[in-house]
CSV table of C-alpha atoms in Angstrom, one decimal:
chain,number,residue,atom,x,y,z
A,1,UNK,CA,122.9,138.7,171.4
A,2,UNK,CA,123.9,140.3,168.3
A,3,UNK,CA,126.4,138.6,166.1
A,4,UNK,CA,129.2,140.6,164.7
A,5,UNK,CA,129.3,140.4,160.9
A,6,UNK,CA,132.3,140.8,158.9
A,7,UNK,CA,132.1,143.6,156.4
A,8,UNK,CA,132.9,142.9,152.8
A,9,UNK,CA,134.1,145.7,150.7
A,10,UNK,CA,132.4,146.3,147.2
A,11,UNK,CA,135.7,145.9,145.4
A,12,UNK,CA,136.2,142.4,146.9
A,13,UNK,CA,132.7,141.4,145.5
A,14,UNK,CA,133.7,142.5,142.0
A,15,UNK,CA,137.0,140.5,142.2
A,16,UNK,CA,135.1,137.5,143.4
A,17,UNK,CA,132.5,137.7,140.5
A,18,UNK,CA,135.2,138.3,137.9
A,19,UNK,CA,137.0,135.2,139.0
A,20,UNK,CA,133.8,133.1,138.7
A,21,UNK,CA,133.1,134.5,135.2
A,22,UNK,CA,136.6,133.8,134.1
A,23,UNK,CA,136.3,130.2,135.3
A,24,UNK,CA,132.9,129.8,133.5
A,25,UNK,CA,134.4,131.2,130.3
A,26,UNK,CA,137.3,128.9,130.4
A,27,UNK,CA,135.0,125.9,131.0
A,28,UNK,CA,132.8,127.0,128.0
A,29,UNK,CA,135.8,127.3,125.7
A,30,UNK,CA,137.1,123.9,126.7
A,31,UNK,CA,133.8,122.2,126.3
A,32,UNK,CA,133.2,123.8,122.9
A,33,UNK,CA,136.6,122.7,121.7
A,34,UNK,CA,136.0,119.2,123.0
A,35,UNK,CA,132.6,119.0,121.3
A,36,UNK,CA,134.1,120.3,118.0
A,37,UNK,CA,136.9,117.7,118.2
A,38,UNK,CA,134.4,114.9,118.8
A,39,UNK,CA,132.2,116.1,115.9
A,40,UNK,CA,135.3,116.2,113.6
A,41,UNK,CA,136.3,112.7,114.7
A,42,UNK,CA,132.8,111.3,114.2
A,43,UNK,CA,132.4,112.9,110.8
A,44,UNK,CA,135.8,111.5,109.7
A,45,UNK,CA,134.8,108.0,110.8
A,46,UNK,CA,131.5,108.3,108.9
A,47,UNK,CA,133.3,109.4,105.7
A,48,UNK,CA,135.8,106.5,105.9
A,49,UNK,CA,133.5,103.7,107.2
A,50,UNK,CA,130.1,104.7,105.6
A,51,UNK,CA,127.8,103.1,108.1
A,52,UNK,CA,124.8,103.4,105.8
A,53,UNK,CA,126.3,100.9,103.4
A,54,UNK,CA,127.3,98.5,106.2
A,55,UNK,CA,123.7,98.6,107.6
A,56,UNK,CA,122.2,98.3,104.2
A,57,UNK,CA,124.3,95.3,103.2
A,58,UNK,CA,123.6,93.6,106.5
A,59,UNK,CA,119.8,94.0,106.1
A,60,UNK,CA,119.7,93.1,102.4
A,61,UNK,CA,122.1,90.2,102.4
A,62,UNK,CA,120.3,86.9,102.1
A,63,UNK,CA,121.9,84.3,104.4
A,64,UNK,CA,120.6,81.4,106.5
A,65,UNK,CA,118.3,82.8,109.2
A,66,UNK,CA,118.5,86.4,108.1
A,67,UNK,CA,115.5,88.7,108.2
A,68,UNK,CA,115.5,89.4,104.5
A,69,UNK,CA,115.6,85.7,103.6
A,70,UNK,CA,112.6,85.1,105.9
A,71,UNK,CA,110.7,88.0,104.4
A,72,UNK,CA,111.4,86.8,100.9
A,73,UNK,CA,110.6,83.1,101.6
A,74,UNK,CA,107.2,83.9,103.1
A,75,UNK,CA,106.2,87.5,102.4
A,76,UNK,CA,103.8,88.9,105.0
A,77,UNK,CA,101.3,90.3,102.5
A,78,UNK,CA,97.8,89.3,101.4
A,79,UNK,CA,97.4,89.3,97.6
A,80,UNK,CA,93.9,89.0,96.2
A,81,UNK,CA,93.2,87.9,92.6
A,82,UNK,CA,89.9,89.4,91.3
A,83,UNK,CA,88.7,87.7,88.1
A,84,UNK,CA,86.0,89.2,85.9
A,85,UNK,CA,84.8,87.0,83.1
A,86,UNK,CA,82.6,87.4,80.0
A,87,UNK,CA,79.8,84.8,79.9
A,88,UNK,CA,78.3,84.2,76.5
A,89,UNK,CA,74.5,84.6,76.6
A,90,UNK,CA,73.6,83.5,73.1
A,91,UNK,CA,75.8,80.5,72.4
A,92,UNK,CA,73.4,78.5,70.2
A,93,UNK,CA,72.3,81.5,68.1
A,94,UNK,CA,75.9,82.6,67.6
A,95,UNK,CA,77.2,79.2,66.6
A,96,UNK,CA,74.3,78.9,64.2
A,97,UNK,CA,75.3,82.2,62.6
A,98,UNK,CA,72.0,83.9,63.5
A,99,UNK,CA,73.3,86.5,65.9
A,100,UNK,CA,76.4,88.4,66.8
A,101,UNK,CA,78.2,87.3,70.0
A,102,UNK,CA,76.6,88.7,73.1
A,103,UNK,CA,78.5,88.6,76.4
A,104,UNK,CA,77.7,89.5,80.0
A,105,UNK,CA,80.4,90.5,82.5
A,106,UNK,CA,80.3,88.4,85.7
A,107,UNK,CA,82.4,88.5,88.8
A,108,UNK,CA,84.5,89.4,90.5
A,109,UNK,CA,85.5,85.9,91.5
A,110,UNK,CA,88.1,86.5,94.3
A,111,UNK,CA,91.0,84.2,95.3
A,112,UNK,CA,93.6,84.8,97.9
A,113,UNK,CA,97.1,84.1,96.5
A,114,UNK,CA,99.5,82.5,98.9
A,115,UNK,CA,103.2,83.3,98.2
A,116,UNK,CA,106.0,81.2,99.4
A,117,UNK,CA,109.4,79.9,98.4
A,118,UNK,CA,110.1,76.3,99.4
A,119,UNK,CA,113.3,74.1,99.1
A,120,UNK,CA,115.4,77.2,99.6
A,121,UNK,CA,119.1,76.5,99.3
A,122,UNK,CA,122.1,78.8,99.4
A,123,UNK,CA,124.6,78.2,96.6
A,124,UNK,CA,128.4,78.6,96.8
A,125,UNK,CA,128.4,81.3,94.1
A,126,UNK,CA,126.2,83.6,96.3
A,127,UNK,CA,122.9,82.8,94.6
A,128,UNK,CA,119.7,81.4,96.1
A,129,UNK,CA,117.8,78.5,94.6
A,130,UNK,CA,114.1,78.0,95.5
A,131,UNK,CA,110.8,76.7,94.2
A,132,UNK,CA,108.1,79.4,94.2
A,133,UNK,CA,104.5,78.3,95.0
A,134,UNK,CA,101.4,80.4,94.6
A,135,UNK,CA,98.4,78.4,95.7
A,136,UNK,CA,95.0,80.1,95.2
A,137,UNK,CA,92.3,79.9,97.9
A,138,UNK,CA,88.7,80.8,97.2
A,139,UNK,CA,87.3,83.8,99.1
A,140,UNK,CA,83.5,83.5,99.0
A,141,UNK,CA,82.8,86.6,101.1
A,142,UNK,CA,84.5,88.9,98.6
A,143,UNK,CA,83.2,87.1,95.5
A,144,UNK,CA,80.1,87.9,93.5
A,145,UNK,CA,79.2,84.4,92.4
A,146,UNK,CA,80.0,80.9,93.4
A,147,UNK,CA,82.9,78.8,92.5
A,148,UNK,CA,80.7,76.2,91.0
A,149,UNK,CA,79.0,78.6,88.5
A,150,UNK,CA,78.9,77.2,85.0
A,151,UNK,CA,80.0,79.8,82.5
A,152,UNK,CA,80.3,79.7,78.7
A,153,UNK,CA,83.4,81.7,77.9
A,154,UNK,CA,84.6,82.9,74.5
A,155,UNK,CA,88.0,81.6,73.4
A,156,UNK,CA,89.9,84.9,73.4
A,157,UNK,CA,93.0,83.4,71.7
A,158,UNK,CA,90.9,81.9,68.9
A,159,UNK,CA,89.0,85.2,68.4
A,160,UNK,CA,92.2,87.1,68.2
A,161,UNK,CA,93.7,84.6,65.8
A,162,UNK,CA,90.5,84.9,63.6
A,163,UNK,CA,90.7,88.7,63.6
A,164,UNK,CA,94.4,88.6,62.5
A,165,UNK,CA,93.6,86.0,59.8
A,166,UNK,CA,90.7,88.1,58.4
A,167,UNK,CA,93.2,90.1,56.4
A,168,UNK,CA,95.0,87.0,55.1
A,169,UNK,CA,94.5,85.5,51.6
A,170,UNK,CA,91.5,83.4,50.7
A,171,UNK,CA,93.6,80.1,50.7
A,172,UNK,CA,95.0,80.9,54.2
A,173,UNK,CA,91.5,81.7,55.6
A,174,UNK,CA,90.1,78.4,54.2
A,175,UNK,CA,92.9,76.5,56.0
A,176,UNK,CA,92.3,78.3,59.2
A,177,UNK,CA,88.5,77.7,58.9
A,178,UNK,CA,89.1,74.0,58.4
A,179,UNK,CA,91.4,73.9,61.4
A,180,UNK,CA,88.8,75.7,63.6
A,181,UNK,CA,86.0,73.4,62.5
A,182,UNK,CA,88.1,70.3,63.4
A,183,UNK,CA,88.9,71.6,66.8
A,184,UNK,CA,85.4,72.8,67.4
A,185,UNK,CA,84.1,69.2,67.6
A,186,UNK,CA,86.6,68.4,70.3
A,187,UNK,CA,85.7,71.5,72.3
A,188,UNK,CA,82.0,71.6,71.7
A,189,UNK,CA,80.9,69.9,74.9
A,190,UNK,CA,83.8,71.3,77.0
A,191,UNK,CA,82.4,73.1,80.0
A,192,UNK,CA,83.9,73.6,83.5
A,193,UNK,CA,83.3,75.4,86.7
A,194,UNK,CA,85.7,77.8,88.3
A,195,UNK,CA,86.6,75.4,91.1
A,196,UNK,CA,87.6,72.5,88.8
A,197,UNK,CA,91.3,71.8,88.6
A,198,UNK,CA,93.1,70.3,85.6
């Protein structure tokens, strides 16, 4: 009915526990040494090989079919060109010399700029040859105005030139005025809309 149990003395239990602890300590020391050796080996390889430079040169190098060439050839970004213009409101009175020039800011006229590089070729000397194209597409929902608005715009280059020549000698100013009067006849009836191309 009753089983006979073997009796274990307390000093045997201590010996058994000490043996297990010694084995665990030996395993800990070995695993720590092994991990340290692996860390030393990996750090030595990193110093010699420098994997950052290898990955960087692999990612940045432009070659046929590479990710960087594809991103450069057709960038996945949307660029918007917002144009604000100054419309002359008193053209006739200004040209007659009766009033100073009055302008009104209009816009923005918004265009989406497409970016792409076509005819891409890889050269033997490690360079890339391509033709960049940047077509503009009218974006009416972001614009404040229409592409067929007729505007009278001041000739900024001519105004800047006249301002610089204002300090020149009388003879030089007379020559500039003659030149401006001759070109004025050619440009007098020149008006365009934003949507017109050359």
